[in-house]
Every structure is written in C-alpha cells, then in structure tokens.
PDB file of C-alpha atoms in Angstrom:
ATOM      1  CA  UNK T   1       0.000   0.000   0.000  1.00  0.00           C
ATOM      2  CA  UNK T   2       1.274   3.669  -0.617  1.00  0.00           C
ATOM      3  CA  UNK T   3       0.242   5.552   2.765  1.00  0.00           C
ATOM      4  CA  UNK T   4      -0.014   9.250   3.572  1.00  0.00           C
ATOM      5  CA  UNK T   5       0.810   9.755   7.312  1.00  0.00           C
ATOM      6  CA  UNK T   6      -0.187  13.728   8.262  1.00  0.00           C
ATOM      7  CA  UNK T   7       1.506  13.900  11.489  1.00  0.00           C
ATOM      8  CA  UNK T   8       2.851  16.840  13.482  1.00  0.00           C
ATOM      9  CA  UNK T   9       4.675  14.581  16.591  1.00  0.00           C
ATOM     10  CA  UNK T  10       8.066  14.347  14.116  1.00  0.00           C
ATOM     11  CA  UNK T  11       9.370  11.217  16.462  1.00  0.00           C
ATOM     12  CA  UNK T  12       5.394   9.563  15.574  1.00  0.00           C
ATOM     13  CA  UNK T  13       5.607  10.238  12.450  1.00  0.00           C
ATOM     14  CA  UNK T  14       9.052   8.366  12.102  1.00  0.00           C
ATOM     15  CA  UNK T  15       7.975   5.396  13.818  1.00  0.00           C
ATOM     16  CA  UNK T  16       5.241   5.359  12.113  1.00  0.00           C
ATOM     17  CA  UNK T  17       6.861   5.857   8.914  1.00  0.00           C
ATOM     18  CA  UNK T  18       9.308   2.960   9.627  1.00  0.00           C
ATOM     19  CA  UNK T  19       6.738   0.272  11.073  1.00  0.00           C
ATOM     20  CA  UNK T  20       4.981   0.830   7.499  1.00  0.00           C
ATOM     21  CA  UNK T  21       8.170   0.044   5.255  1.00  0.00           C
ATOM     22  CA  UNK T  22       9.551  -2.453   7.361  1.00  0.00           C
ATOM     23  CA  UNK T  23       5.625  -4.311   6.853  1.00  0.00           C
ATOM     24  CA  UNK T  24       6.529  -4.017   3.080  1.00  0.00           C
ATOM     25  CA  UNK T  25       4.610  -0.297   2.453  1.00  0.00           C
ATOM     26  CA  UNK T  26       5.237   3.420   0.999  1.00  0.00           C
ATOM     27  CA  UNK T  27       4.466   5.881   3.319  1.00  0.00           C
ATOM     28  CA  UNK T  28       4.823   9.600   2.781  1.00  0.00           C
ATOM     29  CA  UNK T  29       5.013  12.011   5.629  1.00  0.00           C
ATOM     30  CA  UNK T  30       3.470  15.384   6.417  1.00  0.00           C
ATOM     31  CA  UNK T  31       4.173  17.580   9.657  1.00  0.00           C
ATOM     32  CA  UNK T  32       1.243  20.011   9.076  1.00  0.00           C
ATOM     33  CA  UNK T  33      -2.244  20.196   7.647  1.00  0.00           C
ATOM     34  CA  UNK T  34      -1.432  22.373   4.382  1.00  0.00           C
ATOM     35  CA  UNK T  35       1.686  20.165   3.526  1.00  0.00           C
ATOM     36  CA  UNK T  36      -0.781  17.104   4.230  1.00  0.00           C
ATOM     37  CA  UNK T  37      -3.458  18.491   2.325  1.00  0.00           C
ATOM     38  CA  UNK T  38      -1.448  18.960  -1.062  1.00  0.00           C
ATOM     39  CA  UNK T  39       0.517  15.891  -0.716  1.00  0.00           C
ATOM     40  CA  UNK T  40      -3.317  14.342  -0.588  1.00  0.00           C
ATOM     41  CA  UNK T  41      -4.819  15.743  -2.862  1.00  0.00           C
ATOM     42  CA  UNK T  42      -1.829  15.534  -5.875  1.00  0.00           C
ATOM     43  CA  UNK T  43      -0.901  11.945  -4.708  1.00  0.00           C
ATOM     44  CA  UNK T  44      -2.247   8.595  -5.272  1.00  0.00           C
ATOM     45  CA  UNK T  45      -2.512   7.166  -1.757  1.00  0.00           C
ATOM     46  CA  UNK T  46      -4.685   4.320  -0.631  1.00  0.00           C
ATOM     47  CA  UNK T  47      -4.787   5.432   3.230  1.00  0.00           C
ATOM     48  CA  UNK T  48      -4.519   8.713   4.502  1.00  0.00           C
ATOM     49  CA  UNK T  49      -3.037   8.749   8.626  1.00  0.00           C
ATOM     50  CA  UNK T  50      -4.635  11.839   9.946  1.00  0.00           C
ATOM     51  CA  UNK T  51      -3.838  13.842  13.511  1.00  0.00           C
ATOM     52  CA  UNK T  52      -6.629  15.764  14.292  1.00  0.00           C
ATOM     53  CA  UNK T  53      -4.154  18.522  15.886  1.00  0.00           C
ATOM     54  CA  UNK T  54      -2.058  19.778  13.178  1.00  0.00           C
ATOM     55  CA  UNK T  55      -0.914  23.361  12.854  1.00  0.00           C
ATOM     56  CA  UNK T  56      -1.535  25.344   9.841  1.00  0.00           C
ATOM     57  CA  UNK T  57      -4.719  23.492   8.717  1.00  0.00           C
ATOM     58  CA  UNK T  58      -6.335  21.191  11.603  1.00  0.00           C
ATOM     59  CA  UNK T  59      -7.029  17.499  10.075  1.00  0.00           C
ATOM     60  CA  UNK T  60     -11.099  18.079  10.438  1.00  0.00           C
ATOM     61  CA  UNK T  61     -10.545  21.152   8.036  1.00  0.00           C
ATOM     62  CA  UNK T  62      -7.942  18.795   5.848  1.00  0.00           C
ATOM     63  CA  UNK T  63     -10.384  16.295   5.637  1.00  0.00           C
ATOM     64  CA  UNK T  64     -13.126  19.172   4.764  1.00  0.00           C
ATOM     65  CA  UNK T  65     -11.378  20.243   2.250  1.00  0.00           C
ATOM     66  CA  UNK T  66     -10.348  17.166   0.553  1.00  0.00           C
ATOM     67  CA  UNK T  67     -14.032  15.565   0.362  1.00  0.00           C
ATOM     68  CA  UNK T  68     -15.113  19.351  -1.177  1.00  0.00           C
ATOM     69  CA  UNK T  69     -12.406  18.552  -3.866  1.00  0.00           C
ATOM     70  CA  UNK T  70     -13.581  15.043  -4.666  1.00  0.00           C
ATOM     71  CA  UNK T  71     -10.483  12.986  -2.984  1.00  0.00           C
ATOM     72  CA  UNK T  72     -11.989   9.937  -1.784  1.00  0.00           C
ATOM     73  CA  UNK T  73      -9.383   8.731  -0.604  1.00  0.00           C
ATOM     74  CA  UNK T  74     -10.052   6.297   2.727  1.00  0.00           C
ATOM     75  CA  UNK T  75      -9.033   8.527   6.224  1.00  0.00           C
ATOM     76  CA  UNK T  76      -8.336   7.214   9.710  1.00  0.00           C
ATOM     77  CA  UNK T  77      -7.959   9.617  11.936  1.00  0.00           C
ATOM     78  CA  UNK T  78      -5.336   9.819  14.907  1.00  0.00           C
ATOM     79  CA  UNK T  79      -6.401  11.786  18.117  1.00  0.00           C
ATOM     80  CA  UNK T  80      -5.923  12.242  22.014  1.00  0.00           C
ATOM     81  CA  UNK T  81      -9.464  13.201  21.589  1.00  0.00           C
ATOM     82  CA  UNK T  82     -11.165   9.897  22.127  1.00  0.00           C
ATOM     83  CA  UNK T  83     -14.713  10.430  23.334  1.00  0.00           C
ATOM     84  CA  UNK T  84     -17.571   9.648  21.922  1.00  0.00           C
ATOM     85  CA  UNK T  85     -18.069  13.719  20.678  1.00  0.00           C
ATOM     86  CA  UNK T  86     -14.677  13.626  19.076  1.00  0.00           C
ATOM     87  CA  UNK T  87     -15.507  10.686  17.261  1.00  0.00           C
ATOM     88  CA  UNK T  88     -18.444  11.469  15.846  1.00  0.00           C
ATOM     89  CA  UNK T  89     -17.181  14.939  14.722  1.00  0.00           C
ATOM     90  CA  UNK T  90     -14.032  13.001  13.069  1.00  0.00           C
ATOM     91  CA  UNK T  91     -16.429  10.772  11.181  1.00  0.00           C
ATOM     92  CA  UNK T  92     -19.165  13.712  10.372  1.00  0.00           C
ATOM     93  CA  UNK T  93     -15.611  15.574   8.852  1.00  0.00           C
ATOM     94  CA  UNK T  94     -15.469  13.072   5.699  1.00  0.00           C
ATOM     95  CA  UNK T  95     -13.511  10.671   8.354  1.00  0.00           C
ATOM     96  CA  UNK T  96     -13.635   6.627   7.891  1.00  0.00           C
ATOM     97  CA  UNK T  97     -12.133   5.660  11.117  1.00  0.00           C
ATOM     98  CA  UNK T  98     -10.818   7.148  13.835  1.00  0.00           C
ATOM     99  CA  UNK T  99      -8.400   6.022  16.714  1.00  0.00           C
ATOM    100  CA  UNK T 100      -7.765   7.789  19.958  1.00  0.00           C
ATOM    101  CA  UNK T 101      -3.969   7.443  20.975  1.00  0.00           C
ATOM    102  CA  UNK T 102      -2.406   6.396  22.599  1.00  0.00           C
ATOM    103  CA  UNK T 103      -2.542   2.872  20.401  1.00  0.00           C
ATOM    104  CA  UNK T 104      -1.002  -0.152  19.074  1.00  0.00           C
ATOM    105  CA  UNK T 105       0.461  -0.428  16.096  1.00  0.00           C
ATOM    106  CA  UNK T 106      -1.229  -3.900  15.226  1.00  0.00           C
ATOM    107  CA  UNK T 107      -4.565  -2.233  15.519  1.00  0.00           C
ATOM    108  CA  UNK T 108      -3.968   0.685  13.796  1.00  0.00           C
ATOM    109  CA  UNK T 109      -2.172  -1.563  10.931  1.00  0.00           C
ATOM    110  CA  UNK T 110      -5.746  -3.748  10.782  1.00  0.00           C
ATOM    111  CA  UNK T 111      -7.579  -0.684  10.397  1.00  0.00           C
ATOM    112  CA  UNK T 112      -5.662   0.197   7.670  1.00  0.00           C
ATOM    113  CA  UNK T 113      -5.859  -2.667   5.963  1.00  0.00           C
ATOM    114  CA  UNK T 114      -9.442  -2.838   6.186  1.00  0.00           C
ATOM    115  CA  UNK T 115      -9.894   0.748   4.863  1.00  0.00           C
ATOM    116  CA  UNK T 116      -7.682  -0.241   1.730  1.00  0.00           C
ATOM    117  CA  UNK T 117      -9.595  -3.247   1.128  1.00  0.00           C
ATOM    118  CA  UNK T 118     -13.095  -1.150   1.165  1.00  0.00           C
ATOM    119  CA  UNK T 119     -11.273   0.735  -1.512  1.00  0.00           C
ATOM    120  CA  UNK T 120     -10.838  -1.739  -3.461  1.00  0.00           C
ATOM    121  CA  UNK T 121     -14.257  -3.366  -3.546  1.00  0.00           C
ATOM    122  CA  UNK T 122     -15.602   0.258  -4.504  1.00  0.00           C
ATOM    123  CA  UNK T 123     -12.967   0.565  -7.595  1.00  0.00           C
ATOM    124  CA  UNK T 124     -12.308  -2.811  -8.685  1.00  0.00           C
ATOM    125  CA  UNK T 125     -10.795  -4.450  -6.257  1.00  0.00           C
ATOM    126  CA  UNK T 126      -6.941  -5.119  -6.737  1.00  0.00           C
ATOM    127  CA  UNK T 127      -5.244  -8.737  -6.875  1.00  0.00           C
ATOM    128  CA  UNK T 128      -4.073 -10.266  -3.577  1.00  0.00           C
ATOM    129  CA  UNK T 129      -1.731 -12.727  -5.488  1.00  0.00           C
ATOM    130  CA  UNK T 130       0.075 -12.910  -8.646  1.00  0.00           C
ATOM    131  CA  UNK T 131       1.516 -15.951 -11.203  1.00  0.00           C
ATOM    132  CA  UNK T 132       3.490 -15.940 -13.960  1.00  0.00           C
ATOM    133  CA  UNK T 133       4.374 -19.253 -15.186  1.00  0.00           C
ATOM    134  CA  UNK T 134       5.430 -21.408 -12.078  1.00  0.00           C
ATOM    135  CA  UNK T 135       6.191 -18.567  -9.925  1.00  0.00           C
ATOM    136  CA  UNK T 136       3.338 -17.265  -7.564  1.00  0.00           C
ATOM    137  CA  UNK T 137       3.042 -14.417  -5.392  1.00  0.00           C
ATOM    138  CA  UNK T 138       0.484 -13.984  -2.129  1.00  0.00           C
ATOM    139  CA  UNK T 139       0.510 -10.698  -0.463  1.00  0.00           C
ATOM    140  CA  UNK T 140      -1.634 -11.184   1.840  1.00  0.00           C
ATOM    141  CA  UNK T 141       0.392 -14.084   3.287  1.00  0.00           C
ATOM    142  CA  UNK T 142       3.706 -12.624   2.001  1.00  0.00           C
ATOM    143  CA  UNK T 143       4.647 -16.024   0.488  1.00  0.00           C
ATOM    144  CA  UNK T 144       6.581 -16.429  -2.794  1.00  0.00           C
ATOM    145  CA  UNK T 145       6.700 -20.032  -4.732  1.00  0.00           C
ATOM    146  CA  UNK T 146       8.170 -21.496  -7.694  1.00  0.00           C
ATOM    147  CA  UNK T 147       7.114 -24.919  -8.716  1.00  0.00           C
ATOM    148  CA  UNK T 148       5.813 -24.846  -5.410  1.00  0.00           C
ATOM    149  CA  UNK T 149       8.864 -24.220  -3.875  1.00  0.00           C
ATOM    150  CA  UNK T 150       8.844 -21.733  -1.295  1.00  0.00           C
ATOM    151  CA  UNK T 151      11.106 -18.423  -1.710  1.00  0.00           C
ATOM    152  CA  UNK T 152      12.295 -16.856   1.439  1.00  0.00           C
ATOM    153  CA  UNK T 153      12.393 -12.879   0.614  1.00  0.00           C
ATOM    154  CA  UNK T 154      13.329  -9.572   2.744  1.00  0.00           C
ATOM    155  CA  UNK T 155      10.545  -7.076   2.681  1.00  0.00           C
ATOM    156  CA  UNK T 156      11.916  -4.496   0.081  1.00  0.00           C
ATOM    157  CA  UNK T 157      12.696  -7.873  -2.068  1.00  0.00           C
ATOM    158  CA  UNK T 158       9.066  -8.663  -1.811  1.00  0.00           C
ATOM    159  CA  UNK T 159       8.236  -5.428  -2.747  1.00  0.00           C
ATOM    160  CA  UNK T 160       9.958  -5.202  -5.962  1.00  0.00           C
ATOM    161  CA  UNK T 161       9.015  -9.065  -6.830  1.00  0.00           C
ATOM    162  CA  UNK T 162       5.717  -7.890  -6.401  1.00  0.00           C
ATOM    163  CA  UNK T 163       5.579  -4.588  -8.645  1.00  0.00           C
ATOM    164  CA  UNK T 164       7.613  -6.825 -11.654  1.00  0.00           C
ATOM    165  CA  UNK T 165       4.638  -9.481 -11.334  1.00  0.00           C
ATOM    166  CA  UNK T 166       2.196  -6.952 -11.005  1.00  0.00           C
ATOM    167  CA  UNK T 167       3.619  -5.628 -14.493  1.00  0.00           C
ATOM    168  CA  UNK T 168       4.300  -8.726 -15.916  1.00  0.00           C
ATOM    169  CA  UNK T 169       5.388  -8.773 -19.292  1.00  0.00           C
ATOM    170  CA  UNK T 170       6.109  -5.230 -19.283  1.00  0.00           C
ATOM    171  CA  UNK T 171       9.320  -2.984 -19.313  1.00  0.00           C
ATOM    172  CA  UNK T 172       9.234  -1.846 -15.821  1.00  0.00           C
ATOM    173  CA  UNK T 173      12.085   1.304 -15.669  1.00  0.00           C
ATOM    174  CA  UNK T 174      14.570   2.505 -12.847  1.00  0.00           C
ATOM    175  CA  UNK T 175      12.248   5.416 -12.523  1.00  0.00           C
ATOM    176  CA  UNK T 176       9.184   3.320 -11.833  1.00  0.00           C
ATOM    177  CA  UNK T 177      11.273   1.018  -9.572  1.00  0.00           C
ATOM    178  CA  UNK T 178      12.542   4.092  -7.575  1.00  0.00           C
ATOM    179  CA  UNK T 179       8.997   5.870  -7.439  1.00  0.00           C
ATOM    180  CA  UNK T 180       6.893   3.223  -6.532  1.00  0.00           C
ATOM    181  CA  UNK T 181       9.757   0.549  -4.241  1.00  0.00           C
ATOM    182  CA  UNK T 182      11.892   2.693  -2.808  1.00  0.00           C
ATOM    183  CA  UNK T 183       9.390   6.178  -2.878  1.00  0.00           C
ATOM    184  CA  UNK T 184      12.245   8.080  -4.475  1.00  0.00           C
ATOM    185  CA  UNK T 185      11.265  10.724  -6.586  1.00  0.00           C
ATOM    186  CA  UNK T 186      14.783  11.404  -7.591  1.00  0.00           C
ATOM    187  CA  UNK T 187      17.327   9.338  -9.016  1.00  0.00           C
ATOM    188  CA  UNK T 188      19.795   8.779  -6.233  1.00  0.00           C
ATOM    189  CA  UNK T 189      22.849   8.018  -8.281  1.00  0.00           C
ATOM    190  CA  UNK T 190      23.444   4.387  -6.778  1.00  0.00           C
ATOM    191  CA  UNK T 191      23.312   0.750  -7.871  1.00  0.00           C
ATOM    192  CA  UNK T 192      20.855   0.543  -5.503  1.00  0.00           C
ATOM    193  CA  UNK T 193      18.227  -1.286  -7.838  1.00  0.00           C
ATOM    194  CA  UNK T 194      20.525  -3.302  -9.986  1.00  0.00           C
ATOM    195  CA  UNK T 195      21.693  -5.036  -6.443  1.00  0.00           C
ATOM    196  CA  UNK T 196      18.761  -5.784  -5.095  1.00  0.00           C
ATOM    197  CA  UNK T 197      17.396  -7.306  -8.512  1.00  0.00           C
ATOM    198  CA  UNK T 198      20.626  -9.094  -8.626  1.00  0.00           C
ATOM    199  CA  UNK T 199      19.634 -10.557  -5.277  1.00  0.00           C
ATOM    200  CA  UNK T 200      16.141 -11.128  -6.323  1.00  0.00           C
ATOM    201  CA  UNK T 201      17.370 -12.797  -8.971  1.00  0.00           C
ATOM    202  CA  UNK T 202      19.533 -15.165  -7.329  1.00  0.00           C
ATOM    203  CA  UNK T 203      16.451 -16.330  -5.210  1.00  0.00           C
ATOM    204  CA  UNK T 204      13.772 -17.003  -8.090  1.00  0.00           C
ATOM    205  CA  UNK T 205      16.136 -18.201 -10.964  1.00  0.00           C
ATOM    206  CA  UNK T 206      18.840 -19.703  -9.153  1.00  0.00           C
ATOM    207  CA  UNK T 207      18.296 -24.020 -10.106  1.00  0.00           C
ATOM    208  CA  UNK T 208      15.860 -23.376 -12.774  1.00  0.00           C
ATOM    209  CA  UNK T 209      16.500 -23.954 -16.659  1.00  0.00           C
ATOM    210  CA  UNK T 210      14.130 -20.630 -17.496  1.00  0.00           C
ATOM    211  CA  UNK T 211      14.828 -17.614 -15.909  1.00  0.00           C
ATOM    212  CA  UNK T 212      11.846 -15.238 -14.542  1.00  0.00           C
ATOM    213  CA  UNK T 213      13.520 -12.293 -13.885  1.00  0.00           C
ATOM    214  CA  UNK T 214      14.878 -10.498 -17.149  1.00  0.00           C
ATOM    215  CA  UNK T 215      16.873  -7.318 -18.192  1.00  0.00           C
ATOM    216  CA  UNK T 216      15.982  -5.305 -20.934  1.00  0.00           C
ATOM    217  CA  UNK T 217      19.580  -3.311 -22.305  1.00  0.00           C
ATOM    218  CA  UNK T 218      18.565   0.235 -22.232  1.00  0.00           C
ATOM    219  CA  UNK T 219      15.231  -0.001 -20.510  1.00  0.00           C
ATOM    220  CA  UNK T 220      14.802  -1.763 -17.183  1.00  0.00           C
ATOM    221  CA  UNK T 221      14.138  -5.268 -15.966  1.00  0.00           C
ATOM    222  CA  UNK T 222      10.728  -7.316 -17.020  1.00  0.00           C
ATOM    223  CA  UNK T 223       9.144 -10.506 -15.323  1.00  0.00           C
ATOM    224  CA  UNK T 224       7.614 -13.639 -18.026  1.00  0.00           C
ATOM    225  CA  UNK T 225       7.909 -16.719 -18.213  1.00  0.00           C
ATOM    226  CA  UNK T 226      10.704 -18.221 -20.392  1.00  0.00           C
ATOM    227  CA  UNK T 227      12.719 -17.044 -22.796  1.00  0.00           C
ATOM    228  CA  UNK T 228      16.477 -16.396 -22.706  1.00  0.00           C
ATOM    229  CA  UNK T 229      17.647 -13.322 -20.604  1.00  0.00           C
TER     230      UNK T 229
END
C-alpha cells in the first residue's frame, strides 16, 4: 500500500513511517495540515493517517477540504481526543475511522488494511496474489513459490518481486522502480536497484532452466515466463 501519514509529533511520524516500510509499504510524511493536504490531494494514496491537531490546517478542516475537492481517498484519523463527541465529529468531517492514541500499532495496521480493502471493492478491487508461469506471489500471506517451492524474501525484495509481477510482461524502468519501491522521486545516483534485482534474482532463478527475472539493455528489468535473458 502507498500511505499518507499527516503527522505533526516528528518522532510519531518516524515510527510510524518505519513500522509501514519495514511491513513491506510506501508511506509519505506530512508535519502540518497544508503540507498534508497537497501531498493528498496531488498523490495517489490508498490510506490517509490523519492527527486531528495539526498546525496550519487542523485534520477536520484537511479532511473538509479534501471531500469538497472530490479525494476519496479512505481517512483514519489519529487523536488524544477519544470520546464519543470527538468521534463522531471526526467521522461527520469526511472521516472513515478514527483512533484515539495512545494505540497499538497492530490495531492501527488492521484498520488500515481494512480501509484499503473497502477501496478496493468500490474501484475494482486489486489482486491479492500474482503468477506468472510457475512462480506465484500472495501478499496477503507474504509467500513467494516457484514450482511450489517456497522463496524466502526480505521485505523491500518482496516489494519489488511484487511490482515486476504486477507488471508482468512489461518494461518496468529505474524510474518506476525508484517511485513506486523505494518512494524516491529522484534518481539517487546508486546501484541501488541493480543489487537488489541481482539478489532477487539469485532467489527465483537460481536451479531453474528458465529464468523469470529479465533485463531489458537500455530499458529496465521485465518478469515472463521463459525465454532467454
């Protein structure tokens, strides 16, 4: 999932931030309501992570706003402010969920997940596994096999098996790779990508005849079943 957390609390926001990636997700990162609110409304997030305390636009106004514009995207909202009032103003707002802090992260991550999966029904709701040939990909169990062989992967590795399957038989570029696995939006100037498709590579191909995983000279990398590299 690519996640919008709009967060004022910079030490929340970074844990935050980091229990996201390290589950396998983008997440973007706001520290006050205007910042938030344009990051929203230009990107294509499928949860926005809400404080309701935020200076320079408070996150009842943000969400205001955004609904007025159209963005549907799904909102759970963070806030001390946990009684029953609060709530029901947070929901009344254009909210979808809201959770008082101080919480855990297991709950909040459940909510999430629920809200993207909502989503999904509304628009079409998006695969929860991929296969291309012998090689399959759950992501709701995070479990990769080949010829039913399981695949051990790290998170980021999972992550950019996923997007290649997801674009199967495609040219997938550096630019897409960085954007959408590693949310750069800027080339950093590092092998960073060729390495961890090297290791990727090693994982899926390594014993097999046919290789998976292929580079295109010039272009980028591509996932489909056989054919030489």
């Amino acid at each position: 999932m690519r996640l919008l957390i709009i967060e004022d609390d910079r030490e929340a926001s970074s844990y935050l931030s980091k229990a996201f990636r390290e589950a396998g997700h983008v997440a973007d990162t706001a520290d006050d309501g205007l910042d938030g609110y344009a990051l929203a409304r230009e990107g294509a997030y499928d949860v926005l992570v809400v404080d309701r305390m935020l200076p320079k636009l408070d996150g009842l106004s943000l969400i205001r706003s955004l609904r007025e514009q159209g963005v549907e995207t799904p909102v759970l909202i963070l806030s001390a402010l946990g009684q029953v009032d609060d709530r029901v103003k947070g929901l009344k707002a254009g909210g979808d969920d809201y959770l008082p802090k101080p919480y855990a992260f297991s709950e909040l991550m459940a909510r999430i997940e629920v809200l993207a999966r909502r989503r999904g029904g509304n628009a079409g709701a998006e695969a929860t596994s991929y296969r291309v040939g012998d090689l399959e990909l759950d992501r709701l169990s995070h479990r990769v096999t080949r010829a039913g062989q399981e695949i051990p992967l790290q998170p980021r590795e999972f992550r950019l098996l996923e997007y290649l399957m997801r674009h199967a038989g495609q040219v997938v570029t550096r630019t897409m790779l960085l954007e959408h696995v590693w949310d750069y939006h800027f080339d950093p100037q590092t092998n960073v990508i060729d390495v961890h498709v090297s290791r990727l590579r090693a994982k899926v191909d390594k014993g097999f005849e046919r290789p998976m995983i292929h580079t295109v000279r010039g272009a980028g990398y591509m996932v489909r079943a056989g054919g030489e590299a």
